[in-house]
PDB file of C-alpha atoms in Angstrom:
ATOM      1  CA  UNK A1006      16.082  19.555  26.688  1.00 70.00           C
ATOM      2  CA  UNK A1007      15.072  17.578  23.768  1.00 78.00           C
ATOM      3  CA  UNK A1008      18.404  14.815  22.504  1.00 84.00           C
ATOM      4  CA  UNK A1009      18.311  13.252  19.078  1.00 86.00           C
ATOM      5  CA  UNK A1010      18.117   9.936  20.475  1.00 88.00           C
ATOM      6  CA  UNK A1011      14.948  10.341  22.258  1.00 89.00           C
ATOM      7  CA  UNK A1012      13.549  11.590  19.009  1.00 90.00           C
ATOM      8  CA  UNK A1013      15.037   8.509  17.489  1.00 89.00           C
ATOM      9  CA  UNK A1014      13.248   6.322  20.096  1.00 92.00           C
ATOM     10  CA  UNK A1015      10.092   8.530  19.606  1.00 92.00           C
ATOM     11  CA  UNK A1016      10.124   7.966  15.764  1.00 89.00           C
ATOM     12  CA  UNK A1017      10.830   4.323  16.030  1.00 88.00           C
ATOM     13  CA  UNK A1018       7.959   3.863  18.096  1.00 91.00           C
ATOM     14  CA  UNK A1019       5.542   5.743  15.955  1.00 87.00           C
ATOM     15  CA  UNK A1020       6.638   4.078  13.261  1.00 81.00           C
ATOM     16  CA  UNK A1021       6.396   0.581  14.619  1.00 82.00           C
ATOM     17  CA  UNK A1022       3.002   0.824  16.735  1.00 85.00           C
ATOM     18  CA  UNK A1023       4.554  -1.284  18.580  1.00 87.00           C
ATOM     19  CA  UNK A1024       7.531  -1.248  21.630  1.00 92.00           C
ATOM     20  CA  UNK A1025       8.684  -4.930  20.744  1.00 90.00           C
ATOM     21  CA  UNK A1026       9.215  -4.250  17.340  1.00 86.00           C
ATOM     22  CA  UNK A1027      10.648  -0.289  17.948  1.00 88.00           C
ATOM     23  CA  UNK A1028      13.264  -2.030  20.080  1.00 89.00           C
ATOM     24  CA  UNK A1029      14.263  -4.803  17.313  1.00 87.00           C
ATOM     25  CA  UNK A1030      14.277  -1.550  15.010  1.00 82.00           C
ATOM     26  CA  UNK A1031      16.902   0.200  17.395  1.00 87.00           C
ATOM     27  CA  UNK A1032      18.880  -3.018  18.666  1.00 88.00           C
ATOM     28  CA  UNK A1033      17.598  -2.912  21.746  1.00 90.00           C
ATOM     29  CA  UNK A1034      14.893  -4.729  23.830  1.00 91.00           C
ATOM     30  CA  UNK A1035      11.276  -3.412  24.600  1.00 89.00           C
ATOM     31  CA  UNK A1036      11.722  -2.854  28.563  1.00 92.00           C
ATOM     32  CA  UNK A1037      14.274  -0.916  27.802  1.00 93.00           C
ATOM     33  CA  UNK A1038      12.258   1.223  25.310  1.00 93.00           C
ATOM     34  CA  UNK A1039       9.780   1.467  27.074  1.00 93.00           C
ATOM     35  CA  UNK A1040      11.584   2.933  30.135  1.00 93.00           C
ATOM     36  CA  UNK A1041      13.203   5.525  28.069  1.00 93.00           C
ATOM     37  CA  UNK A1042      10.012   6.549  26.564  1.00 94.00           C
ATOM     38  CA  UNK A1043       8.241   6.786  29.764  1.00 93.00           C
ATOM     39  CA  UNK A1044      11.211   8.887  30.577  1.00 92.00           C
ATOM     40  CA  UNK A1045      10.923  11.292  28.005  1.00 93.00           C
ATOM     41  CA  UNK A1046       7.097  11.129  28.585  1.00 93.00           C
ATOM     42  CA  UNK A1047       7.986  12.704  32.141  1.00 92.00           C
ATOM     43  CA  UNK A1048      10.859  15.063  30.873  1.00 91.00           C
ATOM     44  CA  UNK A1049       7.880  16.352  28.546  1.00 92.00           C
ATOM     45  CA  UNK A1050       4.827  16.420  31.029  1.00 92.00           C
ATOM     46  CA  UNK A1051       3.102  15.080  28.320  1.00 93.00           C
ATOM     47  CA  UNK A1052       1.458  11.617  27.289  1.00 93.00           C
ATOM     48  CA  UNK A1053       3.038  10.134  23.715  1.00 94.00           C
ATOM     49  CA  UNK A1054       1.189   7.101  23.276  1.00 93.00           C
ATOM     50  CA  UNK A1055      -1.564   5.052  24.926  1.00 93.00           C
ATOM     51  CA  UNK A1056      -0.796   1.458  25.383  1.00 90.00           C
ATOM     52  CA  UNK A1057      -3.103  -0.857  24.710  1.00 87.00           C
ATOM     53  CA  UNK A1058      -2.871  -4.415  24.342  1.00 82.00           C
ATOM     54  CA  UNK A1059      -2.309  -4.325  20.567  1.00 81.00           C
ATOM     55  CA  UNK A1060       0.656  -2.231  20.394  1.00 87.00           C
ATOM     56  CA  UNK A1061       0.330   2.078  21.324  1.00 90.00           C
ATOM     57  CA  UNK A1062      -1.898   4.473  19.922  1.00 89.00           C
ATOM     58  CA  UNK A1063      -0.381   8.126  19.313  1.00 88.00           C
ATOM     59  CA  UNK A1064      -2.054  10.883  21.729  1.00 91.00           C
ATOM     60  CA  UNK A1065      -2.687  14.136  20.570  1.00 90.00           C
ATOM     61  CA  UNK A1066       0.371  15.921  22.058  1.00 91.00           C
ATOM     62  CA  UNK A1067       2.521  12.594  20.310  1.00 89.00           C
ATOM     63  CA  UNK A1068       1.241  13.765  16.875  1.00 85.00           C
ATOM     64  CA  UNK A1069       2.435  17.276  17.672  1.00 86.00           C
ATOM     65  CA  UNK A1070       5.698  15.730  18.872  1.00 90.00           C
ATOM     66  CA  UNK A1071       5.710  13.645  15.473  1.00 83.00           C
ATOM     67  CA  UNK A1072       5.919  17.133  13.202  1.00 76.00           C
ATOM     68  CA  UNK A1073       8.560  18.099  15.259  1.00 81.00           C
ATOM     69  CA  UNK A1074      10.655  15.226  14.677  1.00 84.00           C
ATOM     70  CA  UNK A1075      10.312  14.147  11.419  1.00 76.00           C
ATOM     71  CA  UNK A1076      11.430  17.226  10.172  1.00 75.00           C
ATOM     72  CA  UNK A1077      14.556  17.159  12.605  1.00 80.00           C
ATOM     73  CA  UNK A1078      15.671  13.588  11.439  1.00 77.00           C
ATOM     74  CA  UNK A1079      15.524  15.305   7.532  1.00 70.00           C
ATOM     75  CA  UNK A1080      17.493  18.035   8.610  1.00 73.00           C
ATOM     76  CA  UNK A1081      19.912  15.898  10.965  1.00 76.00           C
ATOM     77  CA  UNK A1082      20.078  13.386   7.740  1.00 69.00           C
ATOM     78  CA  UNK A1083      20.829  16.270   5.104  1.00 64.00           C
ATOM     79  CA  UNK A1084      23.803  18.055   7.697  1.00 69.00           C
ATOM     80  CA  UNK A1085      25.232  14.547   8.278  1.00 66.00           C
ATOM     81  CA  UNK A1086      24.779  13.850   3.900  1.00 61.00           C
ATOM     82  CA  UNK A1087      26.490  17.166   3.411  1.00 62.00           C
ATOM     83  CA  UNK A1088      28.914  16.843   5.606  1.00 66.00           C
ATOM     84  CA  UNK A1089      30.208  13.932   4.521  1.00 61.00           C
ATOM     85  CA  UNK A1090      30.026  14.762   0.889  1.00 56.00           C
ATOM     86  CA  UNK A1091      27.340  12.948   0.154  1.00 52.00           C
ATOM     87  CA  UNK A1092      24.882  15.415  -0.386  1.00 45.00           C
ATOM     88  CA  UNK A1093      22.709  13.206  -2.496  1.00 55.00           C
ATOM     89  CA  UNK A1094      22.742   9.877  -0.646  1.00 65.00           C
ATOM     90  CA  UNK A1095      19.617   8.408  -0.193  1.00 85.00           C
ATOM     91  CA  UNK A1096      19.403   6.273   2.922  1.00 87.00           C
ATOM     92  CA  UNK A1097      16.455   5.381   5.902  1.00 89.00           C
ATOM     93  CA  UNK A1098      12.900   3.950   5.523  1.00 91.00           C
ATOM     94  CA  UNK A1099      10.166   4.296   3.457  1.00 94.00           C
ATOM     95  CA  UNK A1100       6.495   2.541   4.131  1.00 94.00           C
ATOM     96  CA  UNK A1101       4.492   2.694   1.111  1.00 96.00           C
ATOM     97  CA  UNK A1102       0.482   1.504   0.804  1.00 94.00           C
ATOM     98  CA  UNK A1103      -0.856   0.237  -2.012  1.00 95.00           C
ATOM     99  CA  UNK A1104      -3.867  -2.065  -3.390  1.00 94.00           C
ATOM    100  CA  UNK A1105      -2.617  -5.127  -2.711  1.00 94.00           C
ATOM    101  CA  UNK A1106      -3.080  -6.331  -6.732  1.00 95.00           C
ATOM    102  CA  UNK A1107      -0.343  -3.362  -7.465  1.00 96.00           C
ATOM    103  CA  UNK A1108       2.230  -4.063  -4.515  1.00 96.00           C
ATOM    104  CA  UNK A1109       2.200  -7.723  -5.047  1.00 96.00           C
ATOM    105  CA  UNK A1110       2.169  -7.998  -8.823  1.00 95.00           C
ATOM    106  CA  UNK A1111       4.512  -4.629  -9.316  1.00 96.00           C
ATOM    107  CA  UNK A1112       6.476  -3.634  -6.667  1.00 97.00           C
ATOM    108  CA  UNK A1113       7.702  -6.416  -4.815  1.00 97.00           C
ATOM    109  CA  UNK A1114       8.960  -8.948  -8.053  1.00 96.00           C
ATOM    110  CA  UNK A1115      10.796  -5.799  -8.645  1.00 96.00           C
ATOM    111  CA  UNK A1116      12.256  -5.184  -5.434  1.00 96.00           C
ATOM    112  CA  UNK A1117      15.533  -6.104  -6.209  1.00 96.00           C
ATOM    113  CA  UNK A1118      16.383  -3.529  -9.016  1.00 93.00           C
ATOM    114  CA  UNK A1119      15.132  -0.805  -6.227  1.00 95.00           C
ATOM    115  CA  UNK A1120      17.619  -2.416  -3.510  1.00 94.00           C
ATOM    116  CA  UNK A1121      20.318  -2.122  -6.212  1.00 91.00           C
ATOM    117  CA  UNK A1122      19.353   1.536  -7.449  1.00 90.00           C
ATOM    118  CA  UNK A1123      19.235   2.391  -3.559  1.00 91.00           C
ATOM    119  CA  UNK A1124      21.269   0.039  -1.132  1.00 92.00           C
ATOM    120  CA  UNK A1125      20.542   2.319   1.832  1.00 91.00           C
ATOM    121  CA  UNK A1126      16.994   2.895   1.458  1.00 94.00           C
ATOM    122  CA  UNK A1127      14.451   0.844   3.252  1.00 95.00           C
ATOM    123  CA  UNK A1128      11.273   0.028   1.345  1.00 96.00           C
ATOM    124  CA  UNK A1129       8.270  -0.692   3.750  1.00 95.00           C
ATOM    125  CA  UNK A1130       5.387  -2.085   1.463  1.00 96.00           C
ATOM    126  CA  UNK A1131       1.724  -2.586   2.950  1.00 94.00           C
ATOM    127  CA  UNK A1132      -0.585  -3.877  -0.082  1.00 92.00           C
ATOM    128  CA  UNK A1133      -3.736  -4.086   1.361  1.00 84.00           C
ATOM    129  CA  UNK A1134      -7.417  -3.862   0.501  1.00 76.00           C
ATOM    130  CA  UNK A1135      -8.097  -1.191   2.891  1.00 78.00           C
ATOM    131  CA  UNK A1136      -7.174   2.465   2.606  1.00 77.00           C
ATOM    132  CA  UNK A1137      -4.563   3.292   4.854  1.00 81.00           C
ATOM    133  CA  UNK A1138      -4.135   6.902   7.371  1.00 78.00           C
ATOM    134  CA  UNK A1139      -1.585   9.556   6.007  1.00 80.00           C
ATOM    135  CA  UNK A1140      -2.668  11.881   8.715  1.00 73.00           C
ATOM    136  CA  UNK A1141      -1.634   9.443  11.529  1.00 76.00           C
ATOM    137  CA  UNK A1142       1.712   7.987   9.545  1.00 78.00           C
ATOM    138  CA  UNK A1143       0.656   4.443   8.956  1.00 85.00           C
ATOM    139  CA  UNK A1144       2.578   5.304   5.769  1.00 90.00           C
ATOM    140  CA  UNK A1145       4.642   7.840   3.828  1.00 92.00           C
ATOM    141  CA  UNK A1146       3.103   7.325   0.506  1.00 94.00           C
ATOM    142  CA  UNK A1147      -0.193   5.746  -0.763  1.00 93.00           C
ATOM    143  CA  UNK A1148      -1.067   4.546  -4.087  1.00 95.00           C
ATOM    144  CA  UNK A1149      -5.216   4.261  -3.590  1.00 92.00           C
ATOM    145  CA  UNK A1150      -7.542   3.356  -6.815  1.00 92.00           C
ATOM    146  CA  UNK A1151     -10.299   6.616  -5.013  1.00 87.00           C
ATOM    147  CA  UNK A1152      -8.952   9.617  -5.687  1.00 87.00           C
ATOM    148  CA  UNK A1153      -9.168  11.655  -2.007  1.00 82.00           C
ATOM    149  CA  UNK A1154     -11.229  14.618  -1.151  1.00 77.00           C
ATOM    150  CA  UNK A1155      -9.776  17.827  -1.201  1.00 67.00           C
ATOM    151  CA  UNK A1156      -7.050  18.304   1.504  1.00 69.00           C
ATOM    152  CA  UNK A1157      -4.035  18.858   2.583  1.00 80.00           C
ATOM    153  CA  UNK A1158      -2.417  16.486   0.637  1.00 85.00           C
ATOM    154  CA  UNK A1159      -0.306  15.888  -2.425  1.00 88.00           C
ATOM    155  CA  UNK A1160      -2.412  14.154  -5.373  1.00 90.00           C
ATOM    156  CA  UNK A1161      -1.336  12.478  -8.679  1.00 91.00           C
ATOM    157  CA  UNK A1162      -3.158  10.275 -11.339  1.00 91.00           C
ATOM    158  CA  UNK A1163      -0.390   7.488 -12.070  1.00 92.00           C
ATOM    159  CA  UNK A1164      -1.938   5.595 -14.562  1.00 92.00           C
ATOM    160  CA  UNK A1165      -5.510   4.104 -15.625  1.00 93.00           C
ATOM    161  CA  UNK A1166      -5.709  -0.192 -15.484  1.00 94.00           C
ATOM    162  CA  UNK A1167      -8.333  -2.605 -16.623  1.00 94.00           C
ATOM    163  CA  UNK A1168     -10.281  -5.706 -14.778  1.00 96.00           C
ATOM    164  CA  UNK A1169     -11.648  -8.480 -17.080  1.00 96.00           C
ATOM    165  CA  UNK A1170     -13.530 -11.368 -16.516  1.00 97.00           C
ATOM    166  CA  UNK A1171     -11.845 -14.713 -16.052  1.00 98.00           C
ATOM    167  CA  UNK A1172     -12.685 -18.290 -15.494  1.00 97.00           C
ATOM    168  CA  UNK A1173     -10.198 -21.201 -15.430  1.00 98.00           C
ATOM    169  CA  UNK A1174      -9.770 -23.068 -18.593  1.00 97.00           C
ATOM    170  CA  UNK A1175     -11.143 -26.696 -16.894  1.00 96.00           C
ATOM    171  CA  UNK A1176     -14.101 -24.249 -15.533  1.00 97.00           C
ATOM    172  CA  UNK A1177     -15.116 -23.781 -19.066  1.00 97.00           C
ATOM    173  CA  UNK A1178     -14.457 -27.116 -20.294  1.00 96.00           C
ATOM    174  CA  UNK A1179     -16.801 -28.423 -17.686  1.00 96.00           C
ATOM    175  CA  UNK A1180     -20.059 -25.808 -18.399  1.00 95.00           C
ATOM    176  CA  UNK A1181     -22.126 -24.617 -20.869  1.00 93.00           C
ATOM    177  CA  UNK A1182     -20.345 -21.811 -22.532  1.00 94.00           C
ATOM    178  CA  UNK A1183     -21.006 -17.842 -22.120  1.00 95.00           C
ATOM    179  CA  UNK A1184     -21.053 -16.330 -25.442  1.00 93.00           C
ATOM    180  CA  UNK A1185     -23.177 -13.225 -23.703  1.00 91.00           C
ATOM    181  CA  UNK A1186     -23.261 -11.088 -21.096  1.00 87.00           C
ATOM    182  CA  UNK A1187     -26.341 -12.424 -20.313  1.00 88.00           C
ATOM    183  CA  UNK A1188     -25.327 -15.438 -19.652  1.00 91.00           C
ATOM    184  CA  UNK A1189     -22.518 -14.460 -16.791  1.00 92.00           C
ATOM    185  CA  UNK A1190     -25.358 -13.557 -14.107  1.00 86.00           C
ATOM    186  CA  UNK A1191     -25.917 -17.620 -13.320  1.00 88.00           C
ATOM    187  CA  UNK A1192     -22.390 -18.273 -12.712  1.00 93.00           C
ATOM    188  CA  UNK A1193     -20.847 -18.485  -9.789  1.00 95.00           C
ATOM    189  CA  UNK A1194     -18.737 -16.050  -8.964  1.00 96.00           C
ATOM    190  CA  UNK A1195     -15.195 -15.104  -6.753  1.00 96.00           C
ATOM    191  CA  UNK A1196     -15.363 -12.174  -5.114  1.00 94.00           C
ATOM    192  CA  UNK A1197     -14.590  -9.575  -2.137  1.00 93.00           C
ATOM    193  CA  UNK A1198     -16.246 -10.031   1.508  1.00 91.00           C
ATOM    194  CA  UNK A1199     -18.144  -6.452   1.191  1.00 83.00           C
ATOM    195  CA  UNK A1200     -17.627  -5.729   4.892  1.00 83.00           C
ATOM    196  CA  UNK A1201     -14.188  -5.487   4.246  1.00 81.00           C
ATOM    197  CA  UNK A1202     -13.685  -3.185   1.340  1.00 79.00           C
ATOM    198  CA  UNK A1203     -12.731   0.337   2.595  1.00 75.00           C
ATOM    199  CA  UNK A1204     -12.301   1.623  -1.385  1.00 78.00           C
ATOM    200  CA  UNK A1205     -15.149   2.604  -3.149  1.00 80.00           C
ATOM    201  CA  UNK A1206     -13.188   1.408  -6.841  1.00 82.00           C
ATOM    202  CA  UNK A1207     -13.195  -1.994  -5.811  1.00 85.00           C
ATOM    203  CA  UNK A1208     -16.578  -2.150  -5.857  1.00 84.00           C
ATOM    204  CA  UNK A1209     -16.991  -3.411  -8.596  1.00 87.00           C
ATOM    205  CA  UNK A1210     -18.740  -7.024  -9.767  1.00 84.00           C
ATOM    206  CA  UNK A1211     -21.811  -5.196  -9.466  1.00 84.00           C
ATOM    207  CA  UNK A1212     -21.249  -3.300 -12.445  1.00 85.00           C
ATOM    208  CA  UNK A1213     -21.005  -6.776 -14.487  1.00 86.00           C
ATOM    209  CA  UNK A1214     -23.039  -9.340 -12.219  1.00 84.00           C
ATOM    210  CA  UNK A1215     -25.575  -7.661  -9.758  1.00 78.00           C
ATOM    211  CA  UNK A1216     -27.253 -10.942  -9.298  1.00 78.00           C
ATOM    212  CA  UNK A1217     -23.971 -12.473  -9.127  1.00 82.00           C
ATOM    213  CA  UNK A1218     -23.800 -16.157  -6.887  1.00 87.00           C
ATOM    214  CA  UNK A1219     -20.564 -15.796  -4.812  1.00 93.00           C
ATOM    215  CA  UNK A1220     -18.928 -19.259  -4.602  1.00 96.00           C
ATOM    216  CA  UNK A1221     -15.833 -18.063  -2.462  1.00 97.00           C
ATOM    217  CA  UNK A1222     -14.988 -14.440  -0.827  1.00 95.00           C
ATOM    218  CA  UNK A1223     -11.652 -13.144   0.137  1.00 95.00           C
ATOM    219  CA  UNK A1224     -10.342  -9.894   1.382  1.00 92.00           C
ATOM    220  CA  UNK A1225      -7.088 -10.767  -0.828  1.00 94.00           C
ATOM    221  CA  UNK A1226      -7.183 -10.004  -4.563  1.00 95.00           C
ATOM    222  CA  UNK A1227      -4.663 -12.881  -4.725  1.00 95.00           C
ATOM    223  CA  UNK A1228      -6.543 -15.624  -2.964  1.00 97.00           C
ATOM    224  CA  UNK A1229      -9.355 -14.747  -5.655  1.00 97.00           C
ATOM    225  CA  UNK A1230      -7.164 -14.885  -8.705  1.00 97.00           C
ATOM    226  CA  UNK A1231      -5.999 -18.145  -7.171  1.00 97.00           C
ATOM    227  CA  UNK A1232      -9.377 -19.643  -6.415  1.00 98.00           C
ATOM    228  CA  UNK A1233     -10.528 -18.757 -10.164  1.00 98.00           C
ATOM    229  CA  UNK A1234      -7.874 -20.986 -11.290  1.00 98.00           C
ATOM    230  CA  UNK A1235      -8.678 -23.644  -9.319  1.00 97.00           C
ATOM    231  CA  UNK A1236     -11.819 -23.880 -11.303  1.00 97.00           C
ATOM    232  CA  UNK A1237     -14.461 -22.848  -8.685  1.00 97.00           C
ATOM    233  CA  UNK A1238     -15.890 -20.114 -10.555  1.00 96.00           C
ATOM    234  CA  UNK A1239     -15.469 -16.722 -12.510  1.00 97.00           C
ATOM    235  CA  UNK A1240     -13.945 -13.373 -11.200  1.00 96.00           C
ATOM    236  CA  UNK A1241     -13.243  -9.807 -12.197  1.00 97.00           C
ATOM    237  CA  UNK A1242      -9.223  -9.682 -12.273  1.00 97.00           C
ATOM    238  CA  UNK A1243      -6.818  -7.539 -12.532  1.00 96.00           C
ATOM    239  CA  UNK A1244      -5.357  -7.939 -16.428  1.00 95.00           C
ATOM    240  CA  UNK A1245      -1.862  -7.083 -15.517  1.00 95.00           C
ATOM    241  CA  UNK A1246      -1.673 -10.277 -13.434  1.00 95.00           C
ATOM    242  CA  UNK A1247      -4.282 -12.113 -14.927  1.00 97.00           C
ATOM    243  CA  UNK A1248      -3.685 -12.199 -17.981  1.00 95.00           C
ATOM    244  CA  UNK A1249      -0.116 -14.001 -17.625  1.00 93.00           C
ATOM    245  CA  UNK A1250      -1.313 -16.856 -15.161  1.00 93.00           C
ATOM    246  CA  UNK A1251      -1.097 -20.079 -16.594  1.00 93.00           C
ATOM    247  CA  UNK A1252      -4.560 -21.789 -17.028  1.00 94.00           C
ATOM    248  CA  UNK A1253      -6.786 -18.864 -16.385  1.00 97.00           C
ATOM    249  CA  UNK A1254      -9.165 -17.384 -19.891  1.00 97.00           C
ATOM    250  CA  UNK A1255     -10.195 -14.104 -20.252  1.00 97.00           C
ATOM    251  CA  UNK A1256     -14.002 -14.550 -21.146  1.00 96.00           C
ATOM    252  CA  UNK A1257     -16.132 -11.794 -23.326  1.00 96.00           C
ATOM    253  CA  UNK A1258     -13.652  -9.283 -23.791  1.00 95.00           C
ATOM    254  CA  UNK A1259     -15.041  -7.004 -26.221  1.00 92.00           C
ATOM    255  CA  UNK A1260     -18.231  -6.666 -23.253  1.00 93.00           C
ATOM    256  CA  UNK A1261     -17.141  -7.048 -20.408  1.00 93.00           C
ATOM    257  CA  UNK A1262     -14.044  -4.503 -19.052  1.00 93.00           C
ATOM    258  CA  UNK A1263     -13.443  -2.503 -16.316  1.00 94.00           C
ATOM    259  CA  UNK A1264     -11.588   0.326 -16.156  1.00 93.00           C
ATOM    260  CA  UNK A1265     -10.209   2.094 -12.462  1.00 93.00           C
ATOM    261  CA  UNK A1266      -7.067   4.408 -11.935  1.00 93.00           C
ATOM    262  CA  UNK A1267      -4.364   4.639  -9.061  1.00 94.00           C
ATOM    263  CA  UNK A1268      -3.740   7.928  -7.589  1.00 93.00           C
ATOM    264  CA  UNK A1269      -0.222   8.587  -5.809  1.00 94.00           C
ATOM    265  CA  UNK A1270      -1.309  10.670  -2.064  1.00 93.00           C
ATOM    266  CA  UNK A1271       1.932  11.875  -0.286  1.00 92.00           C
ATOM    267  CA  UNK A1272       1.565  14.593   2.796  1.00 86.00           C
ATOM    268  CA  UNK A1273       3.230  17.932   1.739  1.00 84.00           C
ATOM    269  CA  UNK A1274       6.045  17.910   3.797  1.00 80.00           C
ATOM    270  CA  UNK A1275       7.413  14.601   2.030  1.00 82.00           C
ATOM    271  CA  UNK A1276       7.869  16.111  -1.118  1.00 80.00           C
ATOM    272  CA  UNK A1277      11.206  17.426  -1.028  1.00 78.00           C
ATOM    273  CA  UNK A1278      12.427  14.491   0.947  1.00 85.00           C
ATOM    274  CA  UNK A1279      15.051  12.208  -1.108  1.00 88.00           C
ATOM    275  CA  UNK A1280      14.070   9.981   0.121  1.00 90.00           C
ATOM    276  CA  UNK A1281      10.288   9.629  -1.000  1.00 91.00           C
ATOM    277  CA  UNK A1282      11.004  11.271  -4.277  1.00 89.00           C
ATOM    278  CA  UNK A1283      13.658   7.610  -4.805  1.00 92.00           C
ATOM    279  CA  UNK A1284      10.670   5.588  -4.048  1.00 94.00           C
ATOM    280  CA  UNK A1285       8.296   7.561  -6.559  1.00 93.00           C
ATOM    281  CA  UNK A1286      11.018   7.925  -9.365  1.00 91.00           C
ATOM    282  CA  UNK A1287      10.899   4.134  -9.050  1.00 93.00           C
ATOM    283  CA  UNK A1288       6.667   3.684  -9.231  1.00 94.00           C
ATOM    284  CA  UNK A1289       7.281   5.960 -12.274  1.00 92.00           C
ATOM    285  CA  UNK A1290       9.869   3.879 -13.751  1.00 90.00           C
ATOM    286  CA  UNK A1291       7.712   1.049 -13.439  1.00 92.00           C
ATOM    287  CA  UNK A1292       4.912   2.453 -14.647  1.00 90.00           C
ATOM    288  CA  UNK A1293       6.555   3.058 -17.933  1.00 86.00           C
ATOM    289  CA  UNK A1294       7.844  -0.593 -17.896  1.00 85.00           C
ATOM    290  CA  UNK A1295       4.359  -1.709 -17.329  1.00 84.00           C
ATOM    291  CA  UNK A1296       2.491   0.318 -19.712  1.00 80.00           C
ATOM    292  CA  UNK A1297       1.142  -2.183 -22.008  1.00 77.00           C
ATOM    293  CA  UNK A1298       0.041  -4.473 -19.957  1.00 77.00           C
ATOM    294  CA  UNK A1299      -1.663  -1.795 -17.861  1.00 76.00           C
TER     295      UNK A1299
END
């Protein structure tokens, strides 16, 4: 028979990818979760997780198991809410994914009005220039800028936002000045390692420079705004957190602007969860705080 606390363990773990850090999650250390889970492993005749030296990898019968349990920890969370009379209390952990441009320059300076609205709730935030897996829970929610394919999955435009074309303002004391667009090709540029994009909409310095002269390549929007105003070169940057960093000019703006969306993804089964709709009542309250600079 199946107890709450081994699906407490068994969540922890998927959750984690890691037994280490599923212990420190549950107060305990990893030998002793990884006895229990080897425990419930045998009670189950069936493999959860292959270990490997980076952390565990869910099996097939461990994704089945994962169903299973998430939907017993909402039920076990709304009896124990209703019981107690707090029928809307919104408590646990939420990971959310996001570009990393929108998690760092959004969500986290505002992560103290969300701990305020929702002292019991757990924000997980990932922003990261690679698209993340619903389908094997490395998050609850995603904010992408490609809209997915058609799935089983829930799918909502948030909000359009531009990219302009920026150089520090030493840069263009130093060279020539670009009064076309014809004269941004020679310059050297800031820009993504292309090996590294997983998201097709941040493809984008082709669309302004195809002969473009990279100078310096990160994987981290933020290491590129940061390197344009150092004075190394130009960049396509985000406007919303561009625009308001000291030193940096927006160059040719009535020719040169980008325009890309982000798309809220969410698995069916987290819609009616309090818990996830708390976390996207916030991105929507943000989003209309942001509006004009978006």
């Amino acid at each position: 028979m199946l107890h709450w606390d081994d699906l407490r363990l068994f969540l922890a773990v998927a959750r984690a990818g890691r037994l280490t850090s599923a212990g420190q999650a549950l107060g305990v250390n990893h030998t002793t979760v990884a006895r229990r889970l080897t425990a419930l492993e045998e009670a189950l005749g069936a493999r959860l997780f292959d270990r490997t030296s980076r952390g565990v990898a869910m099996t097939a019968a461990g994704a089945l198991l994962l169903d299973h349990a998430e939907r017993a920890e909402r039920e076990f969370e709304a009896a124990a809410a209703a019981l107690s009379g707090r029928a809307e209390a919104i408590a646990g952990e939420v990971r959310l994914a996001t570009p990393e441009a929108f998690g760092t320059y959004i969500i986290a300076p505002n992560i103290a009005d969300f701990h305020d609205r929702y002292p019991d709730l757990l924000l997980e935030l990932m922003p990261e220039s690679r698209a993340v897996s619903l389908a094997n829970r490395e998050a609850d929610i995603a904010i992408t800028v490609d809209r997915p394919p058609r799935g089983k999955l829930v799918v909502r435009k948030l909000c359009d936002y531009q990219l302009g074309l920026y150089a520090s303002a030493d840069y263009l004391a130093r060279n020539p000045p670009i009064r076309t667009a014809q004269d941004v090709a020679a310059q050297p540029f800031v820009a993504y390692i292309d090996q590294m994009i997983d998201m097709r909409g941040l493809r984008y310095l082709s669309e302004v420079a195809g002969e473009a002269r990279p100078v310096f390549r990160s994987s981290s929007i933020v290491a590129q705004q940061k390197a344009v105003a150092s004075g190394v070169g130009l960049g396509l940057l985000h406007r919303f957190s561009a625009d308001s960093e000291p030193g940096l000019v927006r160059i040719l703006p009535d020719e040169v602007e980008i325009t890309r969306s982000y798309w809220l993804v969410l698995r069916p089964e987290h819609q009616k969860s309090p818990r996830t709709r708390a976390v996207i009542a916030f991105i929507d309250d943000l989003l209309a705080r942001y509006r004009a600079l978006l």
